[in-house]
Tab-separated table of C-alpha atoms and ligand atoms in Angstrom:
chain	number	residue	atom	x	y	z
A	1	MET	CA	0.000	0.000	0.000
A	2	SER	CA	1.389	3.434	-0.907
A	3	GLU	CA	2.138	6.000	1.797
A	4	ARG	CA	-0.614	8.193	0.437
A	5	LEU	CA	-3.154	5.361	0.610
A	6	LYS	CA	-2.010	4.486	4.146
A	7	ALA	CA	-2.551	8.106	5.186
A	8	LEU	CA	-6.047	7.986	3.696
A	9	GLU	CA	-6.801	4.717	5.474
A	10	SER	CA	-5.713	6.219	8.800
A	11	LEU	CA	-8.308	9.003	8.550
A	12	PRO	CA	-11.673	8.446	10.237
A	13	LEU	CA	-13.360	8.061	6.866
A	14	ARG	CA	-16.933	6.758	6.744
A	15	ASP	CA	-16.923	2.975	6.368
A	16	ASN	CA	-18.803	2.999	3.085
A	17	LEU	CA	-16.155	5.231	1.492
A	18	ARG	CA	-13.231	3.008	2.473
A	19	GLY	CA	-11.532	1.349	-0.454
A	20	LYS	CA	-13.513	3.383	-3.002
A	21	VAL	CA	-11.804	5.065	-5.950
A	22	PRO	CA	-12.983	8.450	-7.204
A	23	TYR	CA	-14.590	8.894	-10.621
A	24	GLY	CA	-11.594	9.160	-12.864
A	25	ALA	CA	-11.951	9.062	-16.622
A	26	PRO	CA	-8.434	9.952	-17.812
A	27	GLN	CA	-7.934	13.640	-18.603
A	28	VAL	CA	-4.929	13.546	-20.899
A	29	SER	CA	-4.011	15.752	-23.793
A	30	VAL	CA	-4.356	13.772	-27.033
A	31	PRO	CA	-5.214	14.785	-30.600
A	32	TYR	CA	-8.455	12.753	-30.473
A	33	ALA	CA	-10.268	12.735	-27.116
A	34	LEU	CA	-13.281	10.504	-27.696
A	35	ASN	CA	-13.624	9.089	-24.186
A	36	VAL	CA	-16.166	11.088	-22.164
A	37	ASN	CA	-18.968	11.688	-24.669
A	38	GLU	CA	-18.486	15.422	-24.946
A	39	ASN	CA	-19.745	17.276	-27.991
A	40	THR	CA	-16.351	17.716	-29.663
A	41	HIS	CA	-17.503	20.516	-31.991
A	42	PRO	CA	-16.315	23.945	-30.891
A	43	LEU	CA	-19.054	26.397	-29.832
A	44	PRO	CA	-20.255	28.700	-32.640
A	45	PRO	CA	-18.463	32.076	-32.252
A	46	SER	CA	-21.768	33.983	-32.057
A	47	VAL	CA	-22.829	31.866	-29.084
A	48	VAL	CA	-19.482	32.492	-27.417
A	49	GLU	CA	-20.090	36.222	-27.877
A	50	ALA	CA	-23.581	35.971	-26.398
A	51	ILE	CA	-22.192	34.081	-23.403
A	52	VAL	CA	-19.455	36.666	-22.866
A	53	ALA	CA	-22.013	39.491	-22.995
A	54	ARG	CA	-24.260	37.820	-20.424
A	55	VAL	CA	-21.336	36.944	-18.148
A	56	THR	CA	-20.049	40.523	-18.361
A	57	GLU	CA	-23.457	41.760	-17.275
A	58	ALA	CA	-23.523	39.246	-14.425
A	59	ALA	CA	-19.999	40.250	-13.360
A	60	HIS	CA	-21.234	43.712	-12.373
A	61	GLY	CA	-23.534	42.073	-9.839
A	62	LEU	CA	-21.107	39.525	-8.371
A	63	ASN	CA	-20.988	41.375	-5.044
A	64	ARG	CA	-24.517	39.997	-4.504
A	65	TYR	CA	-25.628	36.390	-4.149
A	66	PRO	CA	-27.283	34.965	-7.265
A	67	ASP	CA	-30.988	34.171	-7.585
A	68	ARG	CA	-31.135	31.209	-5.208
A	69	ASP	CA	-34.049	29.674	-7.079
A	70	ALA	CA	-32.703	30.393	-10.584
A	71	VAL	CA	-36.245	31.211	-11.677
A	72	GLN	CA	-35.379	32.828	-15.008
A	73	LEU	CA	-33.130	29.940	-15.956
A	74	ARG	CA	-35.699	27.335	-14.938
A	75	ALA	CA	-38.320	29.121	-17.030
A	76	ALA	CA	-35.948	29.064	-20.019
A	77	LEU	CA	-35.286	25.346	-19.499
A	78	ALA	CA	-39.034	24.695	-19.188
A	79	SER	CA	-39.628	26.488	-22.519
A	80	TYR	CA	-36.868	24.504	-24.151
A	81	LEU	CA	-38.425	21.210	-23.023
A	82	THR	CA	-41.924	22.375	-23.912
A	83	GLU	CA	-40.822	23.223	-27.454
A	84	ARG	CA	-38.598	20.188	-27.953
A	85	ALA	CA	-40.610	17.462	-26.291
A	86	GLU	CA	-44.072	18.895	-26.805
A	87	VAL	CA	-45.024	18.541	-23.167
A	88	GLU	CA	-46.378	21.540	-21.302
A	89	LEU	CA	-43.908	22.357	-18.492
A	90	SER	CA	-43.538	25.377	-16.236
A	91	GLU	CA	-40.614	26.536	-14.088
A	92	ASP	CA	-42.282	24.941	-11.039
A	93	GLU	CA	-41.661	21.584	-12.643
A	94	VAL	CA	-38.013	22.195	-13.504
A	95	TRP	CA	-34.967	22.309	-11.229
A	96	ALA	CA	-31.352	23.066	-12.132
A	97	ALA	CA	-27.959	22.346	-10.582
A	98	ASN	CA	-24.256	22.090	-11.372
A	99	GLY	CA	-24.491	19.226	-13.826
A	100	SER	CA	-27.005	16.413	-13.756
A	101	ASN	CA	-24.626	14.672	-11.361
A	102	GLU	CA	-25.514	17.270	-8.743
A	103	ILE	CA	-29.203	16.763	-9.563
A	104	LEU	CA	-28.789	13.014	-8.979
A	105	GLN	CA	-26.914	13.695	-5.752
A	106	GLN	CA	-29.702	15.979	-4.526
A	107	ILE	CA	-32.262	13.278	-5.358
A	108	LEU	CA	-30.273	10.839	-3.208
A	109	GLN	CA	-29.917	13.394	-0.421
A	110	ALA	CA	-33.672	13.965	-0.386
A	111	PHE	CA	-34.989	10.450	-1.002
A	112	GLY	CA	-32.054	8.147	-0.146
A	113	GLY	CA	-29.730	8.044	2.839
A	114	PRO	CA	-28.951	5.505	5.575
A	115	GLY	CA	-31.141	2.409	5.430
A	116	ARG	CA	-32.585	3.379	2.066
A	117	THR	CA	-31.881	1.719	-1.257
A	118	LEU	CA	-31.031	2.902	-4.758
A	119	LEU	CA	-31.559	0.282	-7.462
A	120	SER	CA	-29.896	0.532	-10.846
A	121	PHE	CA	-29.186	-1.980	-13.589
A	122	GLY	CA	-25.583	-2.672	-14.580
A	123	PRO	CA	-23.637	-2.156	-16.641
A	124	THR	CA	-24.631	1.478	-16.283
A	125	TYR	CA	-23.231	4.900	-15.396
A	126	SER	CA	-20.314	4.461	-12.996
A	127	MET	CA	-21.327	7.498	-10.937
A	128	TYR	CA	-24.522	5.889	-9.597
A	129	PRO	CA	-22.818	3.686	-6.971
A	130	LEU	CA	-20.445	6.517	-6.064
A	131	LEU	CA	-23.319	8.944	-5.523
A	132	ALA	CA	-25.034	6.280	-3.407
A	133	ALA	CA	-21.904	5.818	-1.279
A	134	GLY	CA	-21.500	9.565	-0.863
A	135	THR	CA	-25.020	9.854	0.552
A	136	ASP	CA	-24.817	6.617	2.582
A	137	THR	CA	-27.513	5.050	0.429
A	138	ILE	CA	-27.490	1.263	-0.107
A	139	PHE	CA	-26.743	0.468	-3.747
A	140	ALA	CA	-28.585	-2.527	-5.177
A	141	SER	CA	-27.036	-3.727	-8.411
A	142	GLY	CA	-29.772	-4.964	-10.727
A	143	GLU	CA	-29.188	-6.995	-13.857
A	144	ARG	CA	-29.776	-6.674	-17.587
A	145	GLU	CA	-30.362	-9.261	-20.288
A	146	ALA	CA	-27.303	-10.840	-21.917
A	147	ASP	CA	-27.496	-8.215	-24.680
A	148	PHE	CA	-27.651	-5.450	-22.006
A	149	THR	CA	-31.272	-4.521	-22.724
A	150	LEU	CA	-33.926	-4.186	-20.015
A	151	THR	CA	-37.421	-5.581	-20.307
A	152	ALA	CA	-40.581	-4.500	-18.526
A	153	GLU	CA	-40.831	-7.964	-16.992
A	154	SER	CA	-37.289	-7.948	-15.581
A	155	VAL	CA	-37.536	-4.393	-14.232
A	156	THR	CA	-40.804	-5.269	-12.508
A	157	ARG	CA	-39.329	-8.430	-10.984
A	158	GLN	CA	-36.199	-6.672	-9.705
A	159	ILE	CA	-38.077	-3.702	-8.232
A	160	THR	CA	-40.430	-6.093	-6.449
A	161	LEU	CA	-37.392	-7.976	-5.118
A	162	HIS	CA	-35.325	-5.001	-3.912
A	163	GLN	CA	-38.168	-2.677	-2.865
A	164	PRO	CA	-36.008	0.358	-3.637
A	165	ASN	CA	-36.642	3.904	-2.473
A	166	ILE	CA	-35.074	5.167	-5.703
A	167	VAL	CA	-34.520	3.620	-9.139
A	168	PHE	CA	-32.051	5.079	-11.650
A	169	LEU	CA	-32.736	4.195	-15.286
A	170	ALA	CA	-30.339	5.689	-17.816
A	171	SER	CA	-31.992	6.116	-21.218
A	172	PRO	CA	-30.028	5.881	-23.436
A	173	ASN	CA	-27.877	3.835	-21.097
A	174	ASN	CA	-24.216	4.620	-20.629
A	175	PRO	CA	-22.085	2.701	-21.623
A	176	THR	CA	-24.359	0.498	-23.718
A	177	ALA	CA	-25.992	3.342	-25.742
A	178	THR	CA	-29.523	2.017	-26.201
A	179	ALA	CA	-32.649	3.935	-25.111
A	180	LEU	CA	-35.453	2.340	-23.094
A	181	ASP	CA	-38.954	1.816	-24.432
A	182	ALA	CA	-41.645	3.811	-22.659
A	183	GLU	CA	-43.238	0.537	-21.527
A	184	VAL	CA	-40.145	-0.296	-19.441
A	185	ILE	CA	-40.382	3.031	-17.616
A	186	GLU	CA	-44.131	2.657	-17.168
A	187	ALA	CA	-43.558	-0.837	-15.762
A	188	ALA	CA	-40.864	0.453	-13.385
A	189	TYR	CA	-43.181	3.172	-12.123
A	190	ALA	CA	-46.067	0.750	-11.655
A	191	ALA	CA	-43.862	-1.795	-9.839
A	192	GLY	CA	-42.484	0.936	-7.564
A	193	GLU	CA	-45.934	2.202	-6.681
A	194	GLN	CA	-46.340	-0.029	-3.608
A	195	PHE	CA	-42.925	1.071	-2.223
A	196	SER	CA	-43.389	4.725	-3.204
A	197	SER	CA	-40.192	4.394	-5.246
A	198	MET	CA	-38.863	7.508	-6.929
A	199	ILE	CA	-38.241	6.525	-10.570
A	200	VAL	CA	-35.476	8.588	-12.139
A	201	VAL	CA	-34.856	8.470	-15.895
A	202	ASP	CA	-31.421	9.886	-16.707
A	203	GLU	CA	-31.772	11.309	-20.219
A	204	ALA	CA	-28.326	12.878	-20.512
A	205	TYR	CA	-28.204	11.950	-24.207
A	206	ALA	CA	-31.869	12.461	-25.124
A	207	GLU	CA	-31.197	14.895	-27.982
A	208	PHE	CA	-29.278	12.211	-29.883
A	209	ALA	CA	-32.052	9.597	-29.773
A	210	ARG	CA	-33.120	8.017	-33.045
A	211	ASP	CA	-36.754	8.396	-31.986
A	212	GLN	CA	-37.219	11.874	-30.522
A	213	SER	CA	-40.718	11.049	-29.311
A	214	ALA	CA	-39.359	8.416	-26.938
A	215	SER	CA	-38.537	10.766	-24.021
A	216	ALA	CA	-39.923	9.899	-20.601
A	217	LEU	CA	-41.031	13.549	-20.357
A	218	ALA	CA	-44.261	12.400	-22.015
A	219	LEU	CA	-44.899	10.108	-19.023
A	220	LEU	CA	-44.600	12.781	-16.308
A	221	SER	CA	-48.243	13.729	-16.222
A	222	GLY	CA	-50.041	11.834	-13.462
A	223	ARG	CA	-46.804	10.292	-12.123
A	224	PRO	CA	-45.728	12.380	-9.119
A	225	ARG	CA	-42.695	10.194	-8.336
A	226	LEU	CA	-41.230	10.171	-11.838
A	227	ILE	CA	-38.176	12.371	-12.475
A	228	VAL	CA	-36.493	12.991	-15.830
A	229	THR	CA	-32.968	14.404	-15.650
A	230	ARG	CA	-31.238	16.209	-18.506
A	231	THR	CA	-27.962	18.036	-19.005
A	232	MET	CA	-26.360	20.722	-21.128
A	233	SER	CA	-23.076	18.758	-21.005
A	234	LYS	CA	-23.665	16.597	-24.058
A	235	ALA	CA	-25.804	17.803	-27.002
A	236	PHE	CA	-25.466	21.481	-26.036
A	237	GLY	CA	-21.700	21.174	-25.970
A	238	LEU	CA	-21.454	22.829	-22.554
A	239	ALA	CA	-19.742	20.160	-20.434
A	240	GLY	CA	-17.458	22.834	-19.015
A	241	ALA	CA	-20.332	25.065	-17.906
A	242	ARG	CA	-21.772	22.455	-15.490
A	243	LEU	CA	-25.515	22.742	-15.940
A	244	GLY	CA	-27.914	19.870	-15.395
A	245	TYR	CA	-31.636	19.940	-14.752
A	246	LEU	CA	-34.719	17.851	-14.165
A	247	ALA	CA	-38.401	17.841	-14.929
A	248	ALA	CA	-40.785	16.424	-12.342
A	249	SER	CA	-43.823	17.325	-10.286
A	250	PRO	CA	-43.542	20.623	-8.339
A	251	ALA	CA	-43.453	18.620	-5.078
A	252	VAL	CA	-40.185	16.982	-6.183
A	253	VAL	CA	-38.713	20.425	-6.837
A	254	ASP	CA	-39.836	21.485	-3.336
A	255	ALA	CA	-38.147	18.392	-1.877
A	256	LEU	CA	-34.825	19.145	-3.555
A	257	GLN	CA	-34.871	22.694	-2.239
A	258	LEU	CA	-34.562	21.169	1.244
A	259	VAL	CA	-31.133	19.718	0.435
A	260	ARG	CA	-29.596	22.094	-2.093
A	261	LEU	CA	-26.859	24.386	-0.837
A	262	PRO	CA	-27.908	28.016	-0.657
A	263	TYR	CA	-26.958	29.777	-3.912
A	264	HIS	CA	-25.642	26.515	-5.379
A	265	LEU	CA	-25.854	27.826	-8.956
A	266	SER	CA	-23.479	30.729	-9.393
A	267	ALA	CA	-24.557	33.885	-11.214
A	268	VAL	CA	-21.903	33.059	-13.819
A	269	THR	CA	-23.331	29.579	-14.429
A	270	GLN	CA	-26.855	30.967	-14.697
A	271	ALA	CA	-25.683	33.642	-17.145
A	272	VAL	CA	-23.880	31.096	-19.338
A	273	ALA	CA	-26.868	28.749	-19.427
A	274	LEU	CA	-29.329	31.553	-20.164
A	275	ALA	CA	-27.211	32.827	-23.045
A	276	ALA	CA	-26.932	29.293	-24.415
A	277	LEU	CA	-30.688	28.733	-24.183
A	278	GLU	CA	-31.255	31.850	-26.274
A	279	HIS	CA	-29.321	30.075	-29.056
A	280	THR	CA	-30.502	26.494	-28.849
A	281	ASP	CA	-30.907	26.159	-32.613
A	282	LEU	CA	-27.305	27.143	-33.237
A	283	LEU	CA	-25.950	25.054	-30.373
A	284	LEU	CA	-27.923	21.975	-31.300
A	285	GLY	CA	-27.000	22.459	-34.941
A	286	THR	CA	-24.213	19.917	-34.506
A	287	VAL	CA	-26.528	17.176	-33.224
A	288	ASP	CA	-27.552	15.935	-36.673
A	289	ASP	CA	-23.947	15.760	-37.758
A	290	ILE	CA	-22.978	13.839	-34.613
A	291	ARG	CA	-25.857	11.398	-35.161
A	292	GLY	CA	-24.560	10.879	-38.680
A	293	GLN	CA	-21.050	10.188	-37.383
A	294	ARG	CA	-22.470	7.791	-34.797
A	295	ASP	CA	-24.338	5.854	-37.464
A	296	ARG	CA	-21.175	5.815	-39.556
A	297	ILE	CA	-19.242	4.269	-36.639
A	298	VAL	CA	-22.012	1.695	-36.082
A	299	ALA	CA	-21.989	0.683	-39.758
A	300	GLU	CA	-18.202	0.653	-40.190
A	301	LEU	CA	-17.392	-1.265	-37.014
A	302	ALA	CA	-20.007	-3.853	-37.948
A	303	LYS	CA	-18.412	-4.195	-41.389
A	304	LEU	CA	-15.066	-4.778	-39.693
A	305	GLY	CA	-16.627	-7.661	-37.774
A	306	PHE	CA	-17.237	-6.142	-34.346
A	307	GLY	CA	-20.557	-6.576	-32.538
A	308	VAL	CA	-22.182	-3.169	-32.361
A	309	HIS	CA	-25.019	-2.148	-30.074
A	310	ALA	CA	-27.844	0.051	-31.322
A	311	SER	CA	-27.083	3.638	-30.251
A	312	ASP	CA	-29.428	6.468	-29.313
A	313	ALA	CA	-26.537	8.483	-27.931
A	314	ASN	CA	-23.432	10.281	-29.196
A	315	PHE	CA	-21.297	7.226	-28.512
A	316	VAL	CA	-21.055	3.650	-29.685
A	317	PHE	CA	-20.566	0.538	-27.590
A	318	PHE	CA	-19.028	-2.422	-29.361
A	319	ASP	CA	-17.867	-5.913	-28.513
A	320	GLY	CA	-15.973	-8.698	-30.217
A	321	VAL	CA	-12.653	-7.235	-29.067
A	322	ARG	CA	-9.966	-9.819	-28.288
A	323	ASP	CA	-8.411	-7.782	-25.481
A	324	SER	CA	-10.024	-4.444	-24.600
A	325	ALA	CA	-6.978	-3.058	-22.810
A	326	ALA	CA	-4.707	-3.919	-25.748
A	327	LEU	CA	-6.948	-2.259	-28.363
A	328	PHE	CA	-7.470	0.744	-26.070
A	329	GLN	CA	-3.687	1.131	-25.809
A	330	ALA	CA	-3.078	0.612	-29.534
A	331	LEU	CA	-5.527	3.436	-30.268
A	332	LEU	CA	-3.977	5.648	-27.592
A	333	ASP	CA	-0.559	5.060	-29.174
A	334	ARG	CA	-2.090	6.658	-32.277
A	335	GLY	CA	-3.357	9.635	-30.299
A	336	ILE	CA	-6.938	8.366	-30.034
A	337	LEU	CA	-8.377	8.127	-26.539
A	338	ILE	CA	-11.573	6.073	-26.169
A	339	ARG	CA	-13.095	4.353	-23.138
A	340	ASP	CA	-12.435	0.948	-21.628
A	341	VAL	CA	-15.462	0.572	-19.367
A	342	GLY	CA	-14.161	-2.604	-17.772
A	343	ILE	CA	-16.441	-5.084	-19.551
A	344	PRO	CA	-14.177	-7.705	-21.152
A	345	GLY	CA	-14.292	-7.740	-24.944
A	346	THR	CA	-15.956	-4.328	-25.223
A	347	LEU	CA	-15.026	-0.674	-25.705
A	348	ARG	CA	-16.936	2.612	-26.011
A	349	VAL	CA	-16.160	5.486	-28.350
A	350	THR	CA	-17.629	8.979	-28.632
A	351	ALA	CA	-18.841	10.137	-32.042
A	352	GLY	CA	-16.797	13.238	-32.799
A	353	THR	CA	-16.512	15.473	-35.824
A	354	ALA	CA	-16.262	13.887	-39.287
A	355	GLU	CA	-12.481	14.275	-39.106
A	356	GLU	CA	-12.147	12.734	-35.639
A	357	THR	CA	-14.480	9.894	-36.539
A	358	GLY	CA	-12.481	9.303	-39.704
A	359	ALA	CA	-9.232	9.108	-37.724
A	360	PHE	CA	-10.776	6.587	-35.337
A	361	LEU	CA	-12.202	4.446	-38.145
A	362	ASP	CA	-8.944	4.525	-40.122
A	363	ALA	CA	-7.092	3.291	-37.055
A	364	MET	CA	-9.726	0.606	-36.461
A	365	ARG	CA	-9.405	-0.627	-40.043
A	366	ASP	CA	-5.680	-1.097	-39.444
A	367	LEU	CA	-6.078	-2.659	-36.041
A	368	ALA	CA	-9.119	-4.891	-36.589
A	369	PRO	CA	-7.318	-7.940	-38.013
A	370	GLN	CA	-5.106	-8.122	-34.954
A	371	HIS	CA	-7.692	-7.165	-32.337
A	372	LEU	CA	-10.910	-8.926	-33.353
A	373	ALA	CA	-11.920	-11.752	-31.053
A	374	ALA	CA	-11.703	-15.144	-32.720
A	375	ALA	CA	-15.314	-16.164	-32.117
A	376	PRO	CA	-18.285	-13.827	-32.228
A	377	GLN	CA	-19.465	-12.734	-28.787
A	378	ALA	CA	-22.510	-14.492	-27.402
A	379	HIS	CA	-24.317	-11.198	-26.858
A	380	THR	CA	-23.614	-9.644	-30.271
A	381	LEU	CA	-26.778	-7.862	-31.305
A	382	SER	CA	-28.465	-7.746	-34.622
A	383	LEU	CA	-27.654	-4.465	-36.311
A	384	PRO	CA	-29.997	-1.530	-36.012
A	385	THR	CA	-31.587	-0.309	-39.196
A	386	LEU	CA	-29.796	2.861	-40.189
B	401	PLP	C1	-22.492	12.346	-19.146
B	401	PLP	C2	-23.579	11.815	-18.302
B	401	PLP	C3	-24.264	12.657	-17.425
B	401	PLP	C4	-23.935	14.121	-17.397
B	401	PLP	O1	-23.413	14.559	-16.231
B	401	PLP	P1	-23.274	16.136	-16.004
B	401	PLP	O2	-23.032	16.199	-14.543
B	401	PLP	O3	-24.566	16.754	-16.407
B	401	PLP	O4	-22.138	16.603	-16.827
B	401	PLP	C5	-25.308	12.134	-16.689
B	401	PLP	N1	-25.668	10.845	-16.812
B	401	PLP	C6	-25.044	10.018	-17.651
B	401	PLP	C7	-25.515	8.610	-17.784
B	401	PLP	C8	-23.967	10.470	-18.403
B	401	PLP	O5	-23.334	9.633	-19.232
């Protein structure tokens, strides 16, 4: 054990944090960073200008605390969702925080905690168990089918078994990229009814979905314990701004106000997000291109012989890799950083610009003969129709 680790172990750390490792996707400088599902397109210069103007205005008022309830921003987010998803939402039904990770943390602070259980279905977003540990919430690790999909029947069975206080459903799921059918979410909500489970649908990648009508936002009406979380980190290309939000019943928003830190959203963050929301068309102008690059990766990797999972996100999950760590390293040696999510035989890659995607696919064409698994993987999916 290193000296540093020994020093950590000697601190009176909470038991459920002992031995844990922090979230740590590598942050290294490479020509092609395709590992954390950012929108790799630079922001349009006119949007940058609008952000600077709004931040300048906000800077004059930085001697004062920001609007604690971020009402203007929540109204702008509500309009965005109302226009995009064609569901009527007001600011009372929207809440914002520093990234959807903070939203998820607040949900756990309000509805989880000691003796309470969060159920999620692995493989899924690696932050869920960490957020559970941080709030002393029991993490129940549910299962998926062999092809990593989730069915209404299996979700119902596992919710009935674990009787969770909270359920996290990522749709599309990270790292496996496929969105959930509405019937799975409806089934989860119905199964959780008897335990008053909060059902949280993490739609971080919703804007990239093949079927835009599939959002769980359409299910909110009449379901007071359903929460849909969204973020500006992915499609909006604002990962650095840290702005996540949710849509839910006003009572859920009231509950989260009990645990949020006072003035948790800085005036600068609110200004950046407001400026961005005034230019959604421009900002989301790259989404179609990214979807195209994603579909190109799906088609090309399949042609090379890899097993490719249907993707509703801005990343692609593939299997049929002989040795994930070896292929990851071979790509990194060529300046291309993708993600080894720790599932043997698989890797995940973000769809970047046409040029970045081309560089990745060129490298894969070279590397495939050496790095393809000998036999097809048992869980290789049939290809999506493109
Ligand atoms: C990227 C991602 C998020 C976004 O987190 P932010 O804190 O909003 O940047 C949330 N959920 C999943 C599943 C993700 O992959």
